[in-house]
CSV table of C-alpha atoms in Angstrom, one decimal:
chain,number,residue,atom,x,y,z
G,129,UNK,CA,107.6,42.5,131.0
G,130,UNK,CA,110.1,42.4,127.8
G,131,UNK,CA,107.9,38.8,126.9
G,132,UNK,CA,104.5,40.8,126.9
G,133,UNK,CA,106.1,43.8,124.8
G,134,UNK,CA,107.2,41.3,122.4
G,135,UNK,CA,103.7,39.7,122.3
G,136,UNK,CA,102.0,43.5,122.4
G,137,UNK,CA,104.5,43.5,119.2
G,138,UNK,CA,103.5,40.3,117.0
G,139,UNK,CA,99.8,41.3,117.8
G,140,UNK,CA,100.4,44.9,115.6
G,141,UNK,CA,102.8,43.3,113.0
G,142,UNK,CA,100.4,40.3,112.3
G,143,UNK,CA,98.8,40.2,108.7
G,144,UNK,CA,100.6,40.5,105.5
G,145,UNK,CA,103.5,42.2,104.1
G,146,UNK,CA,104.7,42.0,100.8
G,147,UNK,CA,105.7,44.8,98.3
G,148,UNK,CA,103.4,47.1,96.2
G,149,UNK,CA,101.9,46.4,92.9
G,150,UNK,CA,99.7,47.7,90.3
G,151,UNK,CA,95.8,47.7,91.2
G,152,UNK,CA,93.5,45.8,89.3
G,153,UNK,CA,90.7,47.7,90.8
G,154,UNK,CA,86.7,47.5,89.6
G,155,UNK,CA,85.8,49.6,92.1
G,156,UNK,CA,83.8,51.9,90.5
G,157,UNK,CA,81.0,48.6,89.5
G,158,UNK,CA,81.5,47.5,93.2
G,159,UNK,CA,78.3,49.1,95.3
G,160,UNK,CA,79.3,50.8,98.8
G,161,UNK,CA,78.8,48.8,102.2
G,162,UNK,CA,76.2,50.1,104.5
G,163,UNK,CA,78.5,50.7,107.1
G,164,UNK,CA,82.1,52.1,107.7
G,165,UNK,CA,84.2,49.4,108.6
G,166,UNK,CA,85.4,49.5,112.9
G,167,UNK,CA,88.7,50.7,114.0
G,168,UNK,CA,90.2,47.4,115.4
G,169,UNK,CA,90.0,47.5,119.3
G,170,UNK,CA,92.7,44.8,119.4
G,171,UNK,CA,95.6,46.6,117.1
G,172,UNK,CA,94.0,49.8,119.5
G,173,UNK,CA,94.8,48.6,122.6
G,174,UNK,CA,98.1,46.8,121.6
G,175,UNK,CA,99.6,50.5,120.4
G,176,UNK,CA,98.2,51.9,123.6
G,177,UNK,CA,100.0,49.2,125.7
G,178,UNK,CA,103.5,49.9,124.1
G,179,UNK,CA,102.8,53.7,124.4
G,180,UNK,CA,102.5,52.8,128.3
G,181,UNK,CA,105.3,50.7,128.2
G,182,UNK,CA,107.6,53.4,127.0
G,183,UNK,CA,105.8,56.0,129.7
G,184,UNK,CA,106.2,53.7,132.4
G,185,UNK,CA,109.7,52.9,131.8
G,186,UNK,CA,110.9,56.7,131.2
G,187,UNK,CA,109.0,58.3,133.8
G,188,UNK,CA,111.1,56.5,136.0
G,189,UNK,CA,114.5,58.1,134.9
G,190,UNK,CA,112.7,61.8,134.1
G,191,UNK,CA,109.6,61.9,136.2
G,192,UNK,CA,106.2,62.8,134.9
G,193,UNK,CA,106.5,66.7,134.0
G,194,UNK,CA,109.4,65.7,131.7
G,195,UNK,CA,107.8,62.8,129.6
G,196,UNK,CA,107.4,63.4,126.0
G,197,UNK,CA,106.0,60.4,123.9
G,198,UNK,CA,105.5,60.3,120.1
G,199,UNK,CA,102.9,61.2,118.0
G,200,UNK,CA,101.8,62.1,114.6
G,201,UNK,CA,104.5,65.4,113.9
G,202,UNK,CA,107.0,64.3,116.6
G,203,UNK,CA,109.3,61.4,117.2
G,204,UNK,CA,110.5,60.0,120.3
G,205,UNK,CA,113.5,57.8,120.7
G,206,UNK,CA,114.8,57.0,124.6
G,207,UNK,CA,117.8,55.1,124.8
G,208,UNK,CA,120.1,53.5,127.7
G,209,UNK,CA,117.5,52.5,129.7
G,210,UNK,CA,115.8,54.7,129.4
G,211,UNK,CA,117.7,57.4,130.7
G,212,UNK,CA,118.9,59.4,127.1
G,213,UNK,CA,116.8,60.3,124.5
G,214,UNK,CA,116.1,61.9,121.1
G,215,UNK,CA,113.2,64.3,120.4
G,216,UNK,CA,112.4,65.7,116.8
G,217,UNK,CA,109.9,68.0,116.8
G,218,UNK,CA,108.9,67.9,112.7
G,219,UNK,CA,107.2,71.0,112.9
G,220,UNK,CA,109.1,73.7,114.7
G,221,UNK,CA,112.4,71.6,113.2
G,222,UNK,CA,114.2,71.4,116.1
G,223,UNK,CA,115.6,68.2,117.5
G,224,UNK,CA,116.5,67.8,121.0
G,225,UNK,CA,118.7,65.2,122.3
G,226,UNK,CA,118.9,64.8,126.3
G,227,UNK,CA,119.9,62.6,129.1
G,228,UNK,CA,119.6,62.3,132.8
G,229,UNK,CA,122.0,59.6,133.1
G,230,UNK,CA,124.3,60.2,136.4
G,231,UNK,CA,127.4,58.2,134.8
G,232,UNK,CA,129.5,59.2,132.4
G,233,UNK,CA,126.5,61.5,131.0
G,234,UNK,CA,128.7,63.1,128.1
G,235,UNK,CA,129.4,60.0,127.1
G,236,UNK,CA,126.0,59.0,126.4
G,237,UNK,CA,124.8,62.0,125.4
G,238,UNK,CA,127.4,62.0,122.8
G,239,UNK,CA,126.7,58.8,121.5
G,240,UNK,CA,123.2,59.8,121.1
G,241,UNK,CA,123.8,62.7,119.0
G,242,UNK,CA,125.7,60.5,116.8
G,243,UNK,CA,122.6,57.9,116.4
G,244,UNK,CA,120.3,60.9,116.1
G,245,UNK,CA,121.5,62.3,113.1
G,246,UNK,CA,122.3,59.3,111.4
G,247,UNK,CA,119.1,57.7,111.9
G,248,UNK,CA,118.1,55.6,109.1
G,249,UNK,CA,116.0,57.3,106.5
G,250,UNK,CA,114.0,53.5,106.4
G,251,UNK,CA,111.8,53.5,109.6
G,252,UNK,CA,112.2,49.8,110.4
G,253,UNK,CA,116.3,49.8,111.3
G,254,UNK,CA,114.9,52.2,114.2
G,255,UNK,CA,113.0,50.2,117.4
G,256,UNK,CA,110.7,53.0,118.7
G,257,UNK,CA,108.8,50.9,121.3
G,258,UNK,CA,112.1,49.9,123.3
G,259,UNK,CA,115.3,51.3,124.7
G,260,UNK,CA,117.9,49.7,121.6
G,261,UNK,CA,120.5,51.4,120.2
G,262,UNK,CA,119.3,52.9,116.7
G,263,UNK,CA,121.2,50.6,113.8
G,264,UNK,CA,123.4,52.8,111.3
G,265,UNK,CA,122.7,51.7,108.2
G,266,UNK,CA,121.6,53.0,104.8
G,267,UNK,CA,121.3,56.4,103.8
G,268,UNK,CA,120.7,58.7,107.1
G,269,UNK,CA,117.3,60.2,107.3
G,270,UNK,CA,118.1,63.8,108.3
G,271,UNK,CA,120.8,63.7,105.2
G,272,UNK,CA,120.0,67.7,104.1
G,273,UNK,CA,118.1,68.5,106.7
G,274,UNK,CA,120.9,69.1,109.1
G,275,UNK,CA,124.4,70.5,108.8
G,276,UNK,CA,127.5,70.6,110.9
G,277,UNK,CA,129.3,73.6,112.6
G,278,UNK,CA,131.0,73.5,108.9
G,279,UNK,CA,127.6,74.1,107.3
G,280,UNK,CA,128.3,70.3,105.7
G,281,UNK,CA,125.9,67.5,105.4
G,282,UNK,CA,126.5,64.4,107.8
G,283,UNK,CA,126.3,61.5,106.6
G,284,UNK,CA,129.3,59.6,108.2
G,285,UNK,CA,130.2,58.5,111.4
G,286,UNK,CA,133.3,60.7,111.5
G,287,UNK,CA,131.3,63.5,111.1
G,288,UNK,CA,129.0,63.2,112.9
G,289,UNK,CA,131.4,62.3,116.2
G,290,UNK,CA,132.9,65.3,115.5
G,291,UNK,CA,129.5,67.1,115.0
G,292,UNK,CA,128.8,65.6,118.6
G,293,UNK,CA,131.7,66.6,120.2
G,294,UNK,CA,131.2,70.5,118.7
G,295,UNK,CA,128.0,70.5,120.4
G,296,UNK,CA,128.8,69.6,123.3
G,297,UNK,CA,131.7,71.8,124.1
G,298,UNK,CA,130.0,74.6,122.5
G,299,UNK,CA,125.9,74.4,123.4
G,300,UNK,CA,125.7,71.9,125.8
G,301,UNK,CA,122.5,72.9,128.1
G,302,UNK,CA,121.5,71.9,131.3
G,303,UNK,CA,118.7,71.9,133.8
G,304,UNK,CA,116.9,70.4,137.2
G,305,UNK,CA,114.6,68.3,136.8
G,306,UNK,CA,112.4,66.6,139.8
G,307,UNK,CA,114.7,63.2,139.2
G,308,UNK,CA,118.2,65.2,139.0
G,309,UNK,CA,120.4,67.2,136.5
G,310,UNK,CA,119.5,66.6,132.8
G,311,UNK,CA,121.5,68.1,130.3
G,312,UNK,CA,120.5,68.6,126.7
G,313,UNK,CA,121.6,70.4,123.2
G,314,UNK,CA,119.6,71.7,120.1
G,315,UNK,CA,119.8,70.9,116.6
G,316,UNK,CA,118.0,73.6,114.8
G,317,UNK,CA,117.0,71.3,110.9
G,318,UNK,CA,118.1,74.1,108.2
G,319,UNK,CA,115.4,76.6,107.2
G,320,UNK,CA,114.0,74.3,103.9
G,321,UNK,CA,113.9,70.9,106.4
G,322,UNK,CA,110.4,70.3,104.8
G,323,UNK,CA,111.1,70.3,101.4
G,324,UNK,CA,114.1,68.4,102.1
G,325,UNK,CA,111.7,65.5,103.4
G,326,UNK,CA,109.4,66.4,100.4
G,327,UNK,CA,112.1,65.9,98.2
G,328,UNK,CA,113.1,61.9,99.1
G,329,UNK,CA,109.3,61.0,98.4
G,330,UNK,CA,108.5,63.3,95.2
G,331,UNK,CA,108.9,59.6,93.3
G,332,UNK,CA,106.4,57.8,95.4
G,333,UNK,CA,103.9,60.7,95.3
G,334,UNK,CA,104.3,61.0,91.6
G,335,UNK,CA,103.5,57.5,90.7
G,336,UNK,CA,101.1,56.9,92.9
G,337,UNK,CA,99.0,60.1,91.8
G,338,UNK,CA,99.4,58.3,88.1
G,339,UNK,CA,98.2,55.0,89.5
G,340,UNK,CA,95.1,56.1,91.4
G,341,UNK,CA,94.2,59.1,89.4
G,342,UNK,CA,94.6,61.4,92.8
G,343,UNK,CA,96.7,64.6,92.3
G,344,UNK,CA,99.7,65.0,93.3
G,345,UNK,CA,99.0,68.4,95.5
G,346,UNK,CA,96.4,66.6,97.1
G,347,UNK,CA,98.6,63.7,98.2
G,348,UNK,CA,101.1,66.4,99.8
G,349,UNK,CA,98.6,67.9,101.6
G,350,UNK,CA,97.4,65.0,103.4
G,351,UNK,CA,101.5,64.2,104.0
G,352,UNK,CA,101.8,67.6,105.6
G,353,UNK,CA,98.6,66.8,107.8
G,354,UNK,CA,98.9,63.7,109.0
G,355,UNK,CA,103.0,64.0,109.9
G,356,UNK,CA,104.6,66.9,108.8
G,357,UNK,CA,106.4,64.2,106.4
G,358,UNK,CA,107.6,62.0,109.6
G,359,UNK,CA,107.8,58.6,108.0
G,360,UNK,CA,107.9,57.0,112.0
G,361,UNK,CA,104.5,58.6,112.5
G,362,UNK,CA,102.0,56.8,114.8
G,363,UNK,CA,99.3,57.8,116.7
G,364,UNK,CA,97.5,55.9,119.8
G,365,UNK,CA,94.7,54.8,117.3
G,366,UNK,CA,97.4,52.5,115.4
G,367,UNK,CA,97.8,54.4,112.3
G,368,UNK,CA,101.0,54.3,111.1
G,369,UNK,CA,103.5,56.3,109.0
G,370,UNK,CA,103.5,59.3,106.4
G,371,UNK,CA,99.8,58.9,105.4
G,372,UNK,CA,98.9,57.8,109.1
G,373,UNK,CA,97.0,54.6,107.8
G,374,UNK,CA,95.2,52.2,110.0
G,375,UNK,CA,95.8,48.7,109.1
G,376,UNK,CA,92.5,47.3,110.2
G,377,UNK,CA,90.5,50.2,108.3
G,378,UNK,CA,91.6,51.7,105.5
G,379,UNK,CA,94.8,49.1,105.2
G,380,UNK,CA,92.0,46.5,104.7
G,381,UNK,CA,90.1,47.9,102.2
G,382,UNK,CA,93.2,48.4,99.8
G,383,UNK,CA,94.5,45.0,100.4
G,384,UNK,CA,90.8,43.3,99.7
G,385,UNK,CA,89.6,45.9,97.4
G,386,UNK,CA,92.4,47.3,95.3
G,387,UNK,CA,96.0,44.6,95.9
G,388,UNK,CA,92.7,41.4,95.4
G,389,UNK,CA,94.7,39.9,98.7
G,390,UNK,CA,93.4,38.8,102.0
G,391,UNK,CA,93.7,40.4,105.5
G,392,UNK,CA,95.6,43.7,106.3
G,393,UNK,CA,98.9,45.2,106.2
G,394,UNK,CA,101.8,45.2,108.9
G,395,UNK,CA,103.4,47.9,111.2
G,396,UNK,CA,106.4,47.3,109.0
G,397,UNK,CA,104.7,47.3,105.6
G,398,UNK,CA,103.3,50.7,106.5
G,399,UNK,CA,106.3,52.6,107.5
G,400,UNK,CA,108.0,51.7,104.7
G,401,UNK,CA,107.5,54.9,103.1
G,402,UNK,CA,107.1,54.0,99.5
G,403,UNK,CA,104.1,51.3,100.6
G,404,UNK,CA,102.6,53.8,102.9
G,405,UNK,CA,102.0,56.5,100.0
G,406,UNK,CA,100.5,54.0,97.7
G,407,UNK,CA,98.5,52.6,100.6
G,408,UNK,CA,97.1,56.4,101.4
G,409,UNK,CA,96.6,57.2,98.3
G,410,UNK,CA,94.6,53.8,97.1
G,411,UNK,CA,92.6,54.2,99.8
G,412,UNK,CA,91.8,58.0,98.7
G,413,UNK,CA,90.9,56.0,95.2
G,414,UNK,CA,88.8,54.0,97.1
G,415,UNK,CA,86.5,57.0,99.0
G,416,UNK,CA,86.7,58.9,95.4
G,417,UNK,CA,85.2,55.7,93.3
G,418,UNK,CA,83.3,53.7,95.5
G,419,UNK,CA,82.3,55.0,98.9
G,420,UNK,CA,81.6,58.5,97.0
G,421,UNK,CA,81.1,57.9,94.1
G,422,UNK,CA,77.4,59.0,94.1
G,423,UNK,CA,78.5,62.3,95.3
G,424,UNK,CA,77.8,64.3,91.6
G,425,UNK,CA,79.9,67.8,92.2
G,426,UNK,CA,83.4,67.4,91.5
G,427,UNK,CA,84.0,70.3,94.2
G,428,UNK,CA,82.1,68.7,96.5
G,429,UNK,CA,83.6,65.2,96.2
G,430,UNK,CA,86.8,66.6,96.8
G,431,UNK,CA,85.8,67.9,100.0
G,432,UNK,CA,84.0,64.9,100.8
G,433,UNK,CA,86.8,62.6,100.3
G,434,UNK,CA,89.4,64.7,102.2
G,435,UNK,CA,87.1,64.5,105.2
G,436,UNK,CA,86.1,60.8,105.0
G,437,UNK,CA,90.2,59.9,104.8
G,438,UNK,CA,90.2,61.6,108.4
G,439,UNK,CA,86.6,60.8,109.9
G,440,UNK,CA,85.0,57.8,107.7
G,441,UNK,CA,82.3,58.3,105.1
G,442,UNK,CA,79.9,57.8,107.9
G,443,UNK,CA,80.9,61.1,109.7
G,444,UNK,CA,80.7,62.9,105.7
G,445,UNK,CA,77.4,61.4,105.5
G,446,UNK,CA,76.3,62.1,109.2
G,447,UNK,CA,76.9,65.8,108.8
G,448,UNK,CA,73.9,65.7,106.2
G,449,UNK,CA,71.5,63.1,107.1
G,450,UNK,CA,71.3,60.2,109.5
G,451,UNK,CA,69.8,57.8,107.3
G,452,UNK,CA,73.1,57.4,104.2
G,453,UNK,CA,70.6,57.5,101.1
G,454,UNK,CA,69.0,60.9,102.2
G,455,UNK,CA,72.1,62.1,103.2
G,456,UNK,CA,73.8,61.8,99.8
G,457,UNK,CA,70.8,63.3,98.4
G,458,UNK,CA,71.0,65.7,100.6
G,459,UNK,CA,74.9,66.9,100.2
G,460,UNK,CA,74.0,66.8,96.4
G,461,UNK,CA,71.6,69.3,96.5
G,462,UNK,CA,73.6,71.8,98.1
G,463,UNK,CA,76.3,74.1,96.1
G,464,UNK,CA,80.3,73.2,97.0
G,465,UNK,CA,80.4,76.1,99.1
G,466,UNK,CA,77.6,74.6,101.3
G,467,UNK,CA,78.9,71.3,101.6
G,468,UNK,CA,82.4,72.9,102.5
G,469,UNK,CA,80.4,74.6,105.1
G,470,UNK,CA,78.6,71.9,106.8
G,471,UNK,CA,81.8,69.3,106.9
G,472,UNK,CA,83.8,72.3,108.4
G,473,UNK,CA,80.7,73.4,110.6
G,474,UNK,CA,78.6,70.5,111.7
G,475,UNK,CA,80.6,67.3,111.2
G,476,UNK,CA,79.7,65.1,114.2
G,477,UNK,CA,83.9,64.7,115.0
G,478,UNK,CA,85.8,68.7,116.1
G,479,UNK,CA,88.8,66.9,114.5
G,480,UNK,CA,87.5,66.0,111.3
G,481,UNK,CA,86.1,69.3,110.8
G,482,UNK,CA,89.6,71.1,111.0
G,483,UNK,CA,91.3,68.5,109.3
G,484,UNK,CA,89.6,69.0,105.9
G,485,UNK,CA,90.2,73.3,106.4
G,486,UNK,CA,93.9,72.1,107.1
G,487,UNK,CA,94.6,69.8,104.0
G,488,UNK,CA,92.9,72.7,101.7
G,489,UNK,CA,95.0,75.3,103.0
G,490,UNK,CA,98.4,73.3,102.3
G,491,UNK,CA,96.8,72.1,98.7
G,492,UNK,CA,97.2,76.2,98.4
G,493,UNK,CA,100.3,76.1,99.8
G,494,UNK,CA,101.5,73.2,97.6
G,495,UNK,CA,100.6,75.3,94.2
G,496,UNK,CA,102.3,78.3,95.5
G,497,UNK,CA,105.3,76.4,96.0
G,498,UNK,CA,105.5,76.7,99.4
G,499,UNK,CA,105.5,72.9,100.4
């Protein structure tokens, strides 16, 4: 079994990795294709084998009622075989670290704490598809975002031991479970957790909304959508990180169309967090001047692209027409407020119609200076 996980995992990292540059992009001379281009069923089914890996393997130790898995807002992180593990809910801000190991259980438990809130702020020190201890190193993700019994940052090993130690002889939980005894503690993230994570990718955001011409609020707003600002983000559809980009799809397109390289980028080139926001956002540059660009209203561009990043330009186009030339004329014959209305109203995808009300509404919140 570990021999097919490790095959499940060379299938999703292959392509290529290498660091961001400057586009060179022509885009806006470069006609659009007819159609969207698939979601790969290979990199697909690949993420969804891991994903029942990892169910398999810890429904054993906690049953089926008490499996939680990943996904885009919250990450999942089970350790000792299974039998302990870490659960950030990026959200609500609340982490919750648990175990229903039968030996030496505070042991573990404490020991999991300690790799919890030292977790490495870059997503690839941290295996999420197996049962390894989470490697300390670099600057610790929560840094901020949690503080002691002291009201004190952790960002040693000391401190966090001791942190550890406070919890559980102070707020240590337990309960039955269907497999046994499982005992548990809370880590409430402090009341600005969100802006803390905002804060350690303002740089990125800023230069990429300078290099693609996208604004800055709007790059936020998709980061709040698509994973609360969880940089381990992935989804069963194989998109990965902040942004929640899909290698095979929009991946592609900015490696052919904007970086002038071949094939697609890796798991680990997308959750590195600065290659994930310029990846996002190119790829917003992308459905803004070329899959788009016909689309005459500013207003109604906007809306169109922030739909398309989350159901293709073929779902935009769909909610107008079903043949794509009368559908753009049609969209461009109807005010912004109509076009806001069909794509939130009669977009052939549920998700894709909430999405775009979703991104909006933190764009708002984003200029008030609430995110």
């Amino acid at each position: 079994m570990k021999k097919a996980i490790l095959l499940l995992s060379a299938t999703l990292l292959a392509g290529c990795s290498s660091a961001p540059e400057t586009p060179d992009c022509n885009c806006d001379n470069t006609p659009p294709p007819v159609t969207s281009q698939p979601v790969s069923d290979a990199n697909k089914k690949a993420i969804n084998a891991l994903f029942a890996y990892i169910a398999k393997e810890a429904k054993k130790q906690w049953g089926d009622d008490e499996y939680v898995e990943s996904s885009k807002h919250r990450y999942v992180k089970y350790l000792d075989g299974y039998q302990t593990r870490a659960h950030i809910d990026f959200e609500a801000g609340k982490i919750y670290v648990s175990t229903v190991a039968q030996r030496q259980p505070m042991e573990k438990l404490q020991k999991a704490i300690v790799q919890t809130v030292l977790m490495p702020a870059d997503p690839k020190h941290v295996e999420q598809f197996t049962d390894k201890d989470i490697e300390l190193t670099g600057k610790p993700f929560f840094l901020g975002q949690i503080v002691d019994q002291e009201g004190k940052s952790i960002e040693w090993e000391w401190r966090a031991n001791r942190f550890a130690d406070y919890l559980i002889d102070n707020k240590l939980q337990s309960k039955i479970i269907k497999r046994g005894k499982a005992y548990y503690v809370q880590i409430d993230m402090v009341k600005d957790h969100l802006e803390q994570r905002e804060y350690q990718y303002a740089h990125y955001v800023r230069d990429a909304s300078k290099r693609y011409d996208i604004p800055e609020d709007l790059i936020y707003a998709v980061i709040k959508t698509e994973s609360s600002f969880n940089p381990y983000a992935v989804s069963h559809a194989g998109a990965y990180g902040l942004m929640q980009v899909i290698p095979k799809t929009a991946g592609a397109d900015v490696f052919n169309l904007v970086k002038k390289k071949p094939g697609m980028p890796t798991k680990e080139y997308l959750f590195d967090p600065a290659n994930n926001i310029d990846t996002g956002t190119a790829y917003l540059h992308i459905l803004k001047t070329r899959y788009l660009r016909d689309v005459k209203n500013a207003s109604s561009k906007h809306f169109s692209m922030i739909s398309a990043y989350n159901g293709g330009t073929g779902g935009v186009l769909a909610t107008f027409h079903n043949d794509r030339k009368q559908a753009m004329v049609a969209l461009n014959r109807k005010s912004p407020r109509q076009v806001y209305d069909a794509l939130t109203a009669r977009h052939p995808k549920d998700e894709a119609r909430r999405y775009l009300q979703k991104v909006l509404y933190f764009q708002k919140d984003f200029n008030e200076g609430k995110i």
